[in-house]
Amino acid sequence: MNVGMESRVAIVGPNGIGKSTLMNLILGDLAPVAGEIIRNRKLRVSKFSQHFVDQLTMTDTPIEFVGKKFPELKPQEVRNTLGKFGLSGKTHLQPIQLLSGGQKSRVALCVLSLELPHILMLDEPTNHLDIQSVDALTEALAEFQGAVVLISHDQRLISKVCDEIWVCGEQKVEVYDGTFEEYRQELIDKMDDELFMDSDEEHK
């Protein structure tokens, strides 16, 4: 299995099956108990997760937080970038702790974009985002000039951004031979079959 500069991978599977663990293995945050993971040392990888939002400095304003991380940027450049992620001007000067969950996520995504990564690792990036923000994120990822590896329950995001599906199962990960729509239809058909079998059992 390989992630290259043009990869657009969606990691899918049931809750608790190990999708985030797989992402952490790819990142090098966890060591594999078997097998080998090889990474290019010059690779710039940025990850978004719910925990990333928790790492924001809550007493800083978005301008202060982003400005401290990227001191080479002028305040107006910071404002322009925050604006691209749907943060209105008045929120730029409010302490991050007063922002909504979706607004905090936008600050975090803004930071990731400024890191100029070769690969974006996104773990449930649409949590707390409204429909308009999800659409903006989808459009931005579609235009992103690097690789994207994401875990998401947002079917539209996966369909628009990803062209490769990795299916997590019990103790294994497989590359799905087909589109996300085909994978989704397989799940629906399987659920229908299981419901039909359950119904037959009840009638017996």
Coordinates of C-alpha atoms in Angstrom, one line a residue, residues 19-200:
K19 CA -9.0 3.8 11.3
S20 CA -7.3 6.5 13.5
T21 CA -4.8 3.9 14.5
L22 CA -3.9 3.2 10.9
M23 CA -3.5 7.0 10.3
N24 CA -1.2 7.3 13.3
L25 CA 0.9 4.3 12.0
I26 CA 1.3 6.1 8.7
L27 CA 2.3 9.3 10.5
G28 CA 4.8 7.5 12.6
D29 CA 3.0 8.3 15.9
L30 CA 2.7 4.6 16.5
A31 CA 5.2 1.8 15.7
P32 CA 3.9 -1.3 13.9
V33 CA 4.1 -4.6 15.7
A34 CA 4.7 -6.3 12.4
G35 CA 5.5 -5.2 8.9
E36 CA 7.3 -2.0 7.8
I37 CA 6.3 1.6 7.1
I38 CA 8.8 3.7 5.1
R39 CA 8.5 7.5 5.0
N40 CA 10.4 10.1 3.0
R41 CA 12.3 12.1 5.6
K42 CA 11.8 15.4 3.6
L43 CA 8.1 14.9 3.6
R44 CA 5.9 17.6 5.2
V45 CA 2.8 16.1 6.6
S46 CA 0.0 18.0 8.5
K47 CA -2.7 16.3 10.4
F48 CA -6.1 17.5 11.5
S49 CA -8.0 15.8 14.3
Q50 CA -10.3 16.8 17.1
H51 CA -7.3 16.8 19.4
F52 CA -5.7 19.4 17.2
V53 CA -8.5 21.8 18.1
D54 CA -7.7 21.2 21.7
Q55 CA -4.2 22.4 21.1
L56 CA -5.3 25.9 20.2
T57 CA -4.3 28.5 22.7
M58 CA -7.7 29.4 24.0
T59 CA -6.8 32.8 25.4
D60 CA -5.3 34.0 22.1
T61 CA -7.4 35.5 19.3
P62 CA -7.2 33.8 15.9
I63 CA -4.9 36.6 14.7
E64 CA -2.6 36.2 17.7
F65 CA -2.5 32.4 17.5
V66 CA -1.8 32.2 13.7
G67 CA 0.6 35.2 13.9
K68 CA 2.7 33.5 16.6
K69 CA 3.0 30.3 14.5
F70 CA 3.8 32.2 11.3
P71 CA 5.6 35.5 12.4
E72 CA 6.6 36.1 8.8
L73 CA 3.0 36.9 7.9
K74 CA 1.6 40.4 8.2
P75 CA -1.6 40.9 10.3
Q76 CA -3.6 41.6 7.1
E77 CA -2.2 38.4 5.5
V78 CA -3.4 36.4 8.5
R79 CA -6.8 38.1 8.3
N80 CA -7.1 37.2 4.6
T81 CA -6.2 33.6 5.2
L82 CA -8.7 33.3 8.1
G83 CA -11.3 34.8 5.9
K84 CA -10.8 32.2 3.2
F85 CA -11.8 29.6 5.9
G86 CA -15.1 31.4 6.6
L87 CA -14.1 33.3 9.7
S88 CA -15.8 36.7 9.8
G89 CA -13.8 39.8 10.7
K90 CA -15.3 40.2 14.1
T91 CA -14.2 36.7 15.1
H92 CA -10.6 37.4 14.3
L93 CA -10.3 39.5 17.5
Q94 CA -12.2 37.3 19.9
P95 CA -10.5 34.9 22.2
I96 CA -10.6 31.4 20.7
Q97 CA -12.3 30.1 23.8
L98 CA -15.4 32.1 22.8
L99 CA -15.6 30.6 19.3
S100 CA -17.9 27.8 18.4
G101 CA -16.6 24.3 17.7
G102 CA -16.9 25.0 13.9
Q103 CA -15.0 28.3 14.2
K104 CA -12.2 26.6 16.2
S105 CA -12.0 23.9 13.5
R106 CA -11.6 26.6 10.9
V107 CA -8.7 28.2 12.8
A108 CA -7.0 24.8 13.0
L109 CA -7.5 24.1 9.2
C110 CA -6.1 27.6 8.5
V111 CA -2.9 26.7 10.4
L112 CA -2.6 23.4 8.4
S113 CA -2.9 25.2 5.1
L114 CA -0.1 27.7 6.1
E115 CA 2.2 24.8 6.9
L116 CA 2.3 24.0 3.1
P117 CA 2.2 20.2 3.6
H118 CA 2.9 17.6 0.9
I119 CA 0.2 15.4 2.5
L120 CA -2.9 16.3 4.5
M121 CA -4.1 13.8 7.1
L122 CA -7.6 14.6 8.1
D123 CA -9.4 12.7 10.9
E124 CA -13.1 13.6 10.8
P125 CA -12.5 17.2 9.6
T126 CA -16.2 18.0 9.1
N127 CA -17.2 17.5 12.7
H128 CA -18.8 20.8 14.0
L129 CA -18.8 22.4 10.5
D130 CA -22.0 23.6 8.9
I131 CA -23.0 22.6 5.4
Q132 CA -21.6 25.8 3.8
S133 CA -18.2 25.2 5.6
V134 CA -18.2 21.5 4.5
D135 CA -18.8 22.6 0.9
A136 CA -15.9 25.1 1.2
L137 CA -13.6 22.4 2.7
T138 CA -14.6 20.0 -0.1
E139 CA -13.7 22.6 -2.8
A140 CA -10.4 23.5 -1.1
L141 CA -9.3 19.8 -0.8
A142 CA -10.3 19.1 -4.4
E143 CA -8.0 22.0 -5.5
F144 CA -5.2 21.1 -3.0
Q145 CA -2.0 20.3 -4.9
G146 CA -0.8 17.5 -2.6
A147 CA -2.0 14.2 -1.3
V148 CA -5.1 13.8 1.0
V149 CA -5.7 10.9 3.4
L150 CA -9.0 11.3 5.3
I151 CA -11.3 9.6 7.7
S152 CA -14.8 10.8 7.4
H153 CA -18.5 9.9 7.7
D154 CA -19.4 12.6 5.2
Q155 CA -20.2 10.7 2.0
R156 CA -20.2 13.7 -0.2
L157 CA -16.8 14.8 0.9
I158 CA -15.3 11.4 0.2
S159 CA -17.1 11.1 -3.2
K160 CA -15.8 14.6 -4.3
V161 CA -12.2 14.3 -3.0
C162 CA -11.1 10.7 -2.9
D163 CA -10.5 8.2 -5.7
E164 CA -9.0 5.4 -3.5
I165 CA -10.8 3.5 -0.7
W166 CA -8.9 1.6 2.1
V167 CA -11.3 -0.6 4.0
C168 CA -10.4 -1.4 7.6
G169 CA -11.5 -4.8 8.9
E170 CA -10.5 -7.0 11.8
Q171 CA -6.7 -7.1 11.8
K172 CA -6.4 -6.1 8.2
V173 CA -6.7 -3.3 5.7
E174 CA -7.6 -3.8 2.1
V175 CA -7.6 -1.5 -1.0
Y176 CA -11.2 -1.6 -2.3
D177 CA -11.4 -2.3 -6.0
G178 CA -14.1 0.2 -7.0
T179 CA -15.5 3.6 -6.2
F180 CA -16.9 4.9 -2.9
E181 CA -20.4 4.8 -4.4
E182 CA -19.9 1.1 -5.2
Y183 CA -18.6 0.4 -1.7
R184 CA -21.5 2.3 -0.1
Q185 CA -24.0 0.3 -2.3
E186 CA -22.4 -3.0 -1.1
L187 CA -22.9 -2.0 2.5
I188 CA -26.6 -1.1 1.8
D189 CA -27.1 -4.4 0.0
K190 CA -25.5 -6.3 2.9
M191 CA -27.7 -4.5 5.4
D192 CA -30.8 -5.4 3.3
D193 CA -29.7 -9.0 3.2
E194 CA -29.2 -9.1 7.0
L195 CA -32.6 -7.5 7.6
F196 CA -34.2 -10.0 5.2
M197 CA -32.5 -12.9 7.0
D198 CA -33.6 -11.6 10.4
S199 CA -37.1 -11.3 9.2
D200 CA -37.1 -14.9 8.0

